[in-house]
Short mmCIF file of C-alpha atoms in Angstrom, two decimals:
data_model
loop_
_atom_site.label_atom_id
_atom_site.label_comp_id
_atom_site.label_asym_id
_atom_site.label_seq_id
_atom_site.Cartn_x
_atom_site.Cartn_y
_atom_site.Cartn_z
CA MET A 1 -29.93 -88.58 13.67
CA LYS A 2 -31.57 -85.52 14.67
CA ASN A 3 -28.27 -83.95 15.93
CA ARG A 4 -26.70 -84.80 12.21
CA ILE A 5 -29.97 -82.46 10.69
CA PHE A 6 -29.13 -79.96 13.30
CA ILE A 7 -25.35 -79.88 12.35
CA SER A 8 -26.35 -79.64 8.78
CA ALA A 9 -29.05 -77.13 9.13
CA ILE A 10 -26.22 -74.71 10.66
CA THR A 11 -23.53 -75.71 8.21
CA LEU A 12 -26.14 -74.55 5.42
CA SER A 13 -26.94 -71.26 6.96
CA ILE A 14 -22.96 -70.55 7.41
CA ALA A 15 -22.60 -71.33 3.71
CA SER A 16 -25.33 -68.95 2.95
CA VAL A 17 -24.33 -66.00 4.73
CA ALA A 18 -20.79 -66.32 3.37
CA ALA A 19 -22.47 -66.62 -0.24
CA VAL A 20 -24.40 -63.12 0.46
CA TRP A 21 -21.34 -61.64 2.07
CA ALA A 22 -19.26 -62.57 -1.35
CA HIS A 23 -21.75 -60.94 -3.42
CA GLY A 24 -22.01 -57.80 -1.56
CA GLY A 25 -25.53 -58.26 -0.01
CA GLY A 26 -26.65 -58.40 3.25
CA MET A 27 -25.43 -55.93 6.14
CA GLU A 28 -22.82 -53.61 5.56
CA ARG A 29 -19.32 -54.37 6.04
CA PRO A 30 -17.71 -52.01 8.65
CA SER A 31 -15.63 -49.45 6.96
CA ARG A 32 -12.79 -47.44 8.09
CA PRO A 33 -13.58 -43.72 8.38
CA ALA A 34 -12.69 -41.82 5.04
CA SER A 35 -9.45 -39.91 5.51
CA THR A 36 -10.00 -35.87 5.51
CA PRO A 37 -8.03 -34.45 2.45
CA ALA A 38 -5.60 -31.76 3.88
CA ALA A 39 -6.24 -28.49 3.34
CA PRO A 40 -4.23 -26.81 0.40
CA THR A 41 -1.70 -24.64 1.69
CA ALA A 42 -1.39 -20.92 1.00
CA THR A 43 1.06 -19.58 -1.21
CA ALA A 44 3.55 -17.36 0.61
CA SER A 45 5.04 -14.09 -1.16
CA GLU A 46 7.93 -12.04 -0.10
CA GLY A 47 10.05 -9.30 -1.05
CA ARG A 48 13.57 -7.69 0.27
CA THR A 49 14.98 -4.45 0.39
CA GLY A 50 18.68 -4.07 1.57
CA SER A 51 18.51 -6.38 4.89
CA TYR A 52 14.90 -5.81 5.57
CA ARG A 53 12.56 -9.22 4.24
CA LEU A 54 9.05 -9.04 4.19
CA THR A 55 6.91 -12.40 3.90
CA ALA A 56 3.31 -12.11 2.81
CA THR A 57 1.36 -15.47 4.29
CA PRO A 58 -2.35 -15.44 3.41
CA SER A 59 -5.06 -17.79 5.49
CA ARG A 60 -6.05 -19.14 2.49
CA GLU A 61 -5.49 -18.38 -1.52
CA PRO A 62 -6.60 -14.68 -2.28
CA ARG A 63 -9.68 -14.66 -4.48
CA ALA A 64 -11.26 -11.26 -5.60
CA ASN A 65 -14.00 -9.75 -3.40
CA ALA A 66 -13.38 -12.04 -0.61
CA SER A 67 -11.87 -11.40 2.62
CA VAL A 68 -8.67 -12.71 3.27
CA ARG A 69 -6.12 -12.46 6.15
CA LEU A 70 -2.53 -11.68 5.25
CA SER A 71 -0.03 -12.24 8.05
CA LEU A 72 3.18 -10.39 7.62
CA ALA A 73 6.73 -11.39 9.14
CA LEU A 74 9.36 -8.19 8.96
CA THR A 75 12.83 -8.91 9.58
CA ARG A 76 15.99 -7.41 9.14
CA GLY A 77 19.32 -9.73 8.68
CA GLY A 78 17.29 -12.56 9.89
CA ASN A 79 15.76 -10.94 13.12
CA PRO A 80 12.32 -9.95 13.57
CA VAL A 81 11.67 -6.52 13.71
CA THR A 82 9.89 -5.53 16.87
CA ASN A 83 10.39 -1.94 17.77
CA LEU A 84 8.83 -0.25 14.45
CA ALA A 85 8.06 3.48 14.98
CA VAL A 86 4.64 4.88 14.94
CA VAL A 87 4.61 7.15 11.93
CA HIS A 88 1.58 9.35 11.27
CA THR A 89 -0.49 7.34 13.65
CA LYS A 90 0.65 4.17 12.40
CA PRO A 91 3.61 1.42 12.79
CA MET A 92 2.92 0.58 9.16
CA HIS A 93 1.53 1.77 6.05
CA LEU A 94 0.67 -0.93 3.52
CA ILE A 95 -0.28 0.27 -0.01
CA ALA A 96 -1.89 -2.50 -2.17
CA VAL A 97 -2.30 -1.54 -6.01
CA SER A 98 -3.45 -3.87 -9.31
CA ARG A 99 -0.87 -4.20 -11.83
CA ASP A 100 -2.40 -1.44 -14.01
CA LEU A 101 -2.81 0.88 -11.02
CA GLY A 102 -6.44 0.95 -11.30
CA HIS A 103 -7.22 -0.24 -7.58
CA PHE A 104 -5.74 1.31 -4.73
CA LEU A 105 -6.06 0.33 -1.06
CA HIS A 106 -4.27 2.14 2.01
CA LEU A 107 -4.48 -0.35 4.73
CA HIS A 108 -2.46 -0.29 8.19
CA PRO A 109 -1.52 -3.93 9.65
CA GLU A 110 -1.90 -4.39 13.02
CA PRO A 111 1.30 -5.62 15.30
CA ARG A 112 0.85 -9.40 16.95
CA GLY A 113 4.38 -9.38 18.33
CA SER A 114 7.95 -11.10 17.23
CA GLY A 115 8.10 -8.94 14.28
CA ARG A 116 4.43 -10.36 12.94
CA LEU A 117 1.40 -8.18 11.76
CA ASP A 118 -1.82 -8.75 10.48
CA ILE A 119 -4.26 -7.18 8.06
CA ASP A 120 -7.54 -8.23 6.37
CA VAL A 121 -7.75 -7.53 2.82
CA ASN A 122 -10.49 -7.74 0.51
CA PHE A 123 -8.83 -7.22 -2.91
CA PRO A 124 -11.84 -5.97 -5.19
CA GLU A 125 -10.12 -7.67 -8.56
CA ALA A 126 -8.29 -10.79 -9.50
CA GLY A 127 -4.94 -10.45 -11.18
CA HIS A 128 -1.59 -9.61 -10.23
CA TRP A 129 -1.08 -6.72 -7.28
CA SER A 130 1.85 -4.96 -5.58
CA LEU A 131 1.75 -4.56 -1.87
CA PHE A 132 4.17 -1.78 -0.79
CA ALA A 133 5.23 -2.00 3.00
CA ASP A 134 6.25 1.78 4.23
CA PHE A 135 7.69 1.90 7.62
CA THR A 136 10.67 3.03 10.09
CA GLU A 137 12.10 1.09 12.54
CA SER A 138 13.46 2.55 15.40
CA GLY A 139 16.85 4.34 14.99
CA MET A 140 17.11 3.21 11.24
CA PRO A 141 15.97 5.48 8.41
CA ASN A 142 12.52 4.76 6.51
CA ALA A 143 12.29 1.86 4.23
CA VAL A 144 9.52 0.22 1.59
CA VAL A 145 9.58 -3.24 0.67
CA ARG A 146 7.26 -4.38 -2.15
CA VAL A 147 5.73 -7.96 -2.26
CA PRO A 148 3.99 -9.44 -5.31
CA VAL A 149 0.58 -11.35 -4.38
CA HIS A 150 -1.59 -13.02 -6.88
CA VAL A 151 -5.52 -12.88 -6.63
CA GLU A 152 -7.30 -15.77 -7.73
CA GLY A 153 -10.94 -15.06 -9.81
CA GLU A 154 -12.92 -15.79 -12.85
CA GLU A 155 -13.28 -11.78 -13.66
CA GLU A 156 -9.67 -11.20 -14.37
CA ARG A 157 -9.45 -8.49 -16.77
CA HIS A 158 -6.78 -7.78 -19.14
CA PRO A 159 -4.91 -4.60 -17.71
CA HIS A 160 -5.05 -1.00 -19.68
CA GLU A 161 -2.54 1.35 -20.51
CA LEU A 162 -2.63 4.42 -18.21
CA GLU A 163 -3.60 7.80 -19.95
CA VAL A 164 -2.50 11.21 -18.86
CA THR A 165 -5.32 12.59 -16.91
CA PRO A 166 -6.17 16.52 -16.64
CA GLY A 167 -4.97 18.43 -13.64
CA ILE A 168 -8.59 18.81 -12.37
CA THR A 169 -10.52 15.94 -11.03
CA ILE A 170 -13.90 15.68 -8.74
CA ASP A 171 -14.20 13.61 -5.85
CA GLN A 172 -17.98 12.51 -6.53
CA PRO A 173 -18.85 11.60 -2.97
CA THR A 174 -17.99 14.78 -1.50
CA GLY A 175 -18.43 17.24 -4.75
CA THR A 176 -14.97 18.26 -4.02
CA ILE A 177 -13.04 19.93 -7.09
CA VAL A 178 -9.41 19.23 -6.63
CA LYS A 179 -6.60 21.02 -9.01
CA LEU A 180 -3.36 19.88 -9.48
CA SER A 181 -0.63 22.04 -10.35
CA TYR A 182 3.27 22.16 -10.35
CA ASP A 183 6.11 24.29 -11.41
CA GLY A 184 6.98 24.18 -15.34
CA SER A 185 5.42 22.26 -18.01
CA ALA A 186 6.33 18.74 -16.94
CA LEU A 187 7.10 17.04 -13.84
CA GLN A 188 10.95 16.18 -13.53
CA THR A 189 13.06 13.85 -11.56
CA GLY A 190 14.39 14.82 -8.27
CA GLU A 191 11.94 16.67 -5.67
CA ASN A 192 8.77 18.25 -6.98
CA ALA A 193 6.34 20.23 -5.67
CA LEU A 194 2.56 19.16 -6.28
CA THR A 195 0.15 21.80 -5.07
CA PHE A 196 -3.20 20.43 -4.39
CA THR A 197 -6.34 23.20 -4.65
CA LEU A 198 -9.45 21.98 -3.14
CA THR A 199 -12.68 23.86 -3.73
CA ASP A 200 -16.67 23.09 -3.98
CA GLU A 201 -19.78 25.35 -5.33
CA ASN A 202 -19.05 27.54 -2.33
CA GLY A 203 -15.72 28.34 -2.79
CA PRO A 204 -12.42 26.90 -1.15
CA ALA A 205 -12.33 24.07 1.24
CA THR A 206 -12.35 25.75 4.76
CA ASP A 207 -13.05 22.61 6.62
CA MET A 208 -9.93 21.02 6.04
CA GLN A 209 -8.92 18.50 8.97
CA GLU A 210 -6.13 16.26 9.45
CA VAL A 211 -6.06 12.54 8.12
CA LEU A 212 -3.53 10.22 10.17
CA GLY A 213 -1.85 13.20 11.47
CA ALA A 214 -1.20 15.54 8.67
CA MET A 215 -3.40 17.61 6.69
CA GLY A 216 -3.16 15.01 3.34
CA HIS A 217 -1.43 11.94 2.23
CA LEU A 218 0.11 11.50 -1.28
CA VAL A 219 1.25 8.21 -2.76
CA VAL A 220 2.96 7.96 -6.00
CA ILE A 221 3.84 4.68 -8.02
CA ARG A 222 5.43 4.26 -11.31
CA GLU A 223 3.58 2.03 -14.16
CA GLY A 224 4.98 -1.57 -14.14
CA ALA A 225 6.46 -1.28 -10.94
CA THR A 226 8.39 -4.43 -10.00
CA SER A 227 10.45 -3.06 -7.03
CA SER A 228 10.09 -0.49 -3.83
CA ASP A 229 12.00 2.54 -5.71
CA ALA A 230 8.95 3.01 -8.07
CA TYR A 231 6.90 4.08 -4.83
CA ALA A 232 6.96 7.45 -3.07
CA HIS A 233 4.74 8.50 -0.03
CA ALA A 234 4.73 12.00 0.90
CA HIS A 235 3.14 14.49 3.62
CA PRO A 236 2.09 18.34 2.96
CA LEU A 237 4.50 21.00 4.48
CA GLU A 238 3.06 22.18 7.68
CA HIS A 239 3.32 25.87 9.48
CA SER A 240 3.97 24.62 12.66
CA HIS A 241 7.26 22.75 11.53
CA GLY A 242 10.53 24.31 10.43
CA MET A 243 9.43 27.69 9.49
CA ASP A 244 11.69 29.52 11.37
CA ASP A 245 14.83 28.43 9.21
CA MET A 246 12.76 29.54 6.38
CA GLU A 247 13.38 33.62 6.34
CA GLY A 248 11.91 35.15 3.17
CA MET A 249 9.69 32.14 1.99
CA ASP A 250 6.58 33.17 0.50
CA GLU A 251 4.04 31.54 2.48
CA ASP A 252 0.93 32.12 0.15
CA LYS A 253 3.03 30.20 -2.37
CA ALA A 254 4.01 27.28 -0.11
CA GLY A 255 0.38 26.89 0.49
CA ILE A 256 0.38 27.14 4.33
CA ASP A 257 -2.52 28.70 5.91
CA THR A 258 -4.36 29.12 2.52
CA PRO A 259 -7.81 27.55 2.58
CA GLY A 260 -7.91 24.29 0.74
CA VAL A 261 -4.53 24.51 -0.36
CA VAL A 262 -2.26 21.58 0.50
CA VAL A 263 1.52 21.21 -0.73
CA PHE A 264 3.65 18.24 -1.13
CA HIS A 265 7.09 17.79 -1.82
CA VAL A 266 7.73 14.18 -3.09
CA GLU A 267 11.02 12.91 -4.35
CA ILE A 268 10.97 10.76 -7.83
CA PRO A 269 14.16 9.13 -8.78
CA LYS A 270 13.21 7.52 -12.40
CA THR A 271 11.37 8.87 -15.53
CA GLY A 272 8.55 7.30 -16.59
CA ARG A 273 4.83 7.44 -16.28
CA TYR A 274 3.18 7.80 -12.82
CA LYS A 275 0.24 7.49 -10.99
CA ALA A 276 -0.80 9.56 -7.95
CA TRP A 277 -3.36 9.00 -5.00
CA ALA A 278 -3.87 11.90 -2.92
CA GLU A 279 -6.11 11.74 0.38
CA PHE A 280 -8.01 14.30 2.41
CA ASN A 281 -10.30 15.04 5.03
CA ARG A 282 -13.01 17.56 4.51
CA GLY A 283 -15.34 17.47 7.79
CA GLY A 284 -14.80 14.01 8.66
CA ARG A 285 -15.60 12.85 4.69
CA LYS A 286 -12.72 11.27 3.19
CA VAL A 287 -11.65 12.66 -0.43
CA LEU A 288 -9.67 10.55 -2.43
CA VAL A 289 -8.39 11.44 -5.81
CA SER A 290 -5.93 10.49 -8.33
CA TYR A 291 -3.75 11.53 -11.66
CA VAL A 292 -1.53 10.43 -13.97
CA PHE A 293 1.37 12.16 -15.15
CA ASP A 294 4.92 11.76 -17.03
CA VAL A 295 8.17 12.46 -15.11
CA LYS A 296 11.01 13.42 -17.67
CA ALA A 297 14.77 13.47 -16.76
CA ALA A 298 15.59 16.48 -15.10
CA LEU A 299 17.37 19.49 -17.31
CA PRO A 300 21.05 20.24 -16.45
CA THR A 301 21.39 23.69 -14.45
CA THR A 302 23.02 26.16 -17.12
CA GLY A 303 23.76 28.67 -14.43
CA ALA A 304 23.97 29.64 -10.53
CA ALA A 305 21.21 32.17 -9.62
CA PRO A 306 22.42 34.89 -7.39
CA ALA A 307 23.57 33.91 -4.06
CA HIS A 308 20.69 36.28 -2.46
CA GLU A 309 17.96 34.60 -4.34
CA VAL A 310 19.19 31.23 -3.34
CA MET A 311 18.96 29.49 0.18
CA GLN A 312 20.51 25.75 0.67
CA MET A 313 18.16 23.68 2.79
CA TYR A 314 18.03 20.12 3.64
CA THR A 315 14.59 18.65 3.83
CA CYS A 316 12.65 14.85 4.84
CA PRO A 317 11.68 13.38 1.69
CA MET A 318 8.70 11.41 3.82
CA HIS A 319 8.23 14.77 6.05
CA PRO A 320 8.99 17.95 4.11
CA GLU A 321 7.93 20.05 7.06
CA VAL A 322 11.52 18.89 8.46
CA ARG A 323 14.10 21.31 6.99
CA GLN A 324 17.43 22.52 8.50
CA ALA A 325 20.44 24.35 7.35
CA ARG A 326 22.95 21.33 7.72
CA ALA A 327 22.87 17.63 6.38
CA GLY A 328 21.69 15.23 8.91
CA SER A 329 18.78 12.64 9.47
CA CYS A 330 14.88 13.44 10.15
CA PRO A 331 14.11 13.44 13.68
CA LYS A 332 10.66 12.27 12.60
CA CYS A 333 11.96 8.99 10.72
CA GLY A 334 15.65 8.63 10.35
CA MET A 335 15.75 9.12 6.69
CA THR A 336 18.58 11.19 5.22
CA LEU A 337 17.57 14.55 4.36
CA LYS A 338 17.96 15.77 0.96
CA GLN A 339 19.81 18.89 -0.20
CA ARG A 340 17.17 21.36 -2.15
CA ARG A 341 17.51 25.01 -3.25
CA MET A 342 14.91 27.44 -1.81
#
C-alpha cells in the first residue's frame, strides 16, 4: 500500500512538471545561441583606362564625416602593378572630388604589396564622388583612372551649378592674395600657360617653398566629369630644368625666379567649364585656392609667324620643365612629349 502511494506521488509530480513545461512556466528551456547576422559587404567600385583597371574596396560603406579605409587594387592586363614610379615624392596621387566639384581632397595611398594600396579617407559630404588615381608605372607613360564612389549620409544636398569666378582670390588661413592670369581673353583647348601671382599686405610672397617636390601643384577637372580625360594635373616650370634649350626665352615672362610668381603649362583637350585647384607652400603653411573658368575651342591659325620668332619645342604635359628639340618621351614619367611653339 505504501509503495502504491509513493509511486502515485511520483507520477503526479512528473505530470505536474510536464504541465508546467507545456505552458511555458518553470525553468527556462536551454536555447541555442542566436546566430550573429553577417556584416554587410561593402560595395567595391572600379574604373578602367586602357589596359589599367583600378578597384576601390572600402572597409565598410562610406559615410559622410566618418573615416573609411579604401583598399585600391591596380592591375594592367589582369596582372598586379607592383612597380609604380615615385613621381613628386609619391607613387600615386589620388584626387577626390564631389560631383559638383564643391569638395577637393589630394591624397596619397600607401603601397601594401601585390599591386594594392591603402588610404584612409574622410569624405566631408554625402553624395557621388569621383576618385582620380594619377600614377606612373616604371617604363610606362603616366596614366589616370577615374573610379566613382557613393558616400552615404542624411545631409546630401543637391549639386549646384559652377559659376565662373574672378581671377583674384584670397587664401584666408594665410592671408595670401592669389591672382590667376593667362594669355588672351579666354582659355582654349590645347596647351595653356596659367600664371599665379602670390602677394600679401607686405608685397610679393618671398617665402615660397616646395610642396611634394615642386613649387606648386595644379589640378584641373571638367564639370560633370565621367572619365579620366576630364582631368589634368600639372607642375610648374623650374629654372633648373631644360633652360639650356630655351635660348631667347623671357624668364621674367615665364615667371622663373620672380618672387611669388608660379607658371603652369597645362593641356586641356576639350571645351567646357572647368574648376582648378592650385596648391602652394609659404614657409610651411599650405595655400589652396580654386578658380572656375570656361575653355573654348582653339581658333585655327591664320598664318605662320616669322621663322626667327618661332621655336618648336617638345614638352611634357606632366612636367613642363622637361623640354627638348626632338620628339620623345619624358624621362621623369614616360609620357609622350607634346610639340608646342615658343
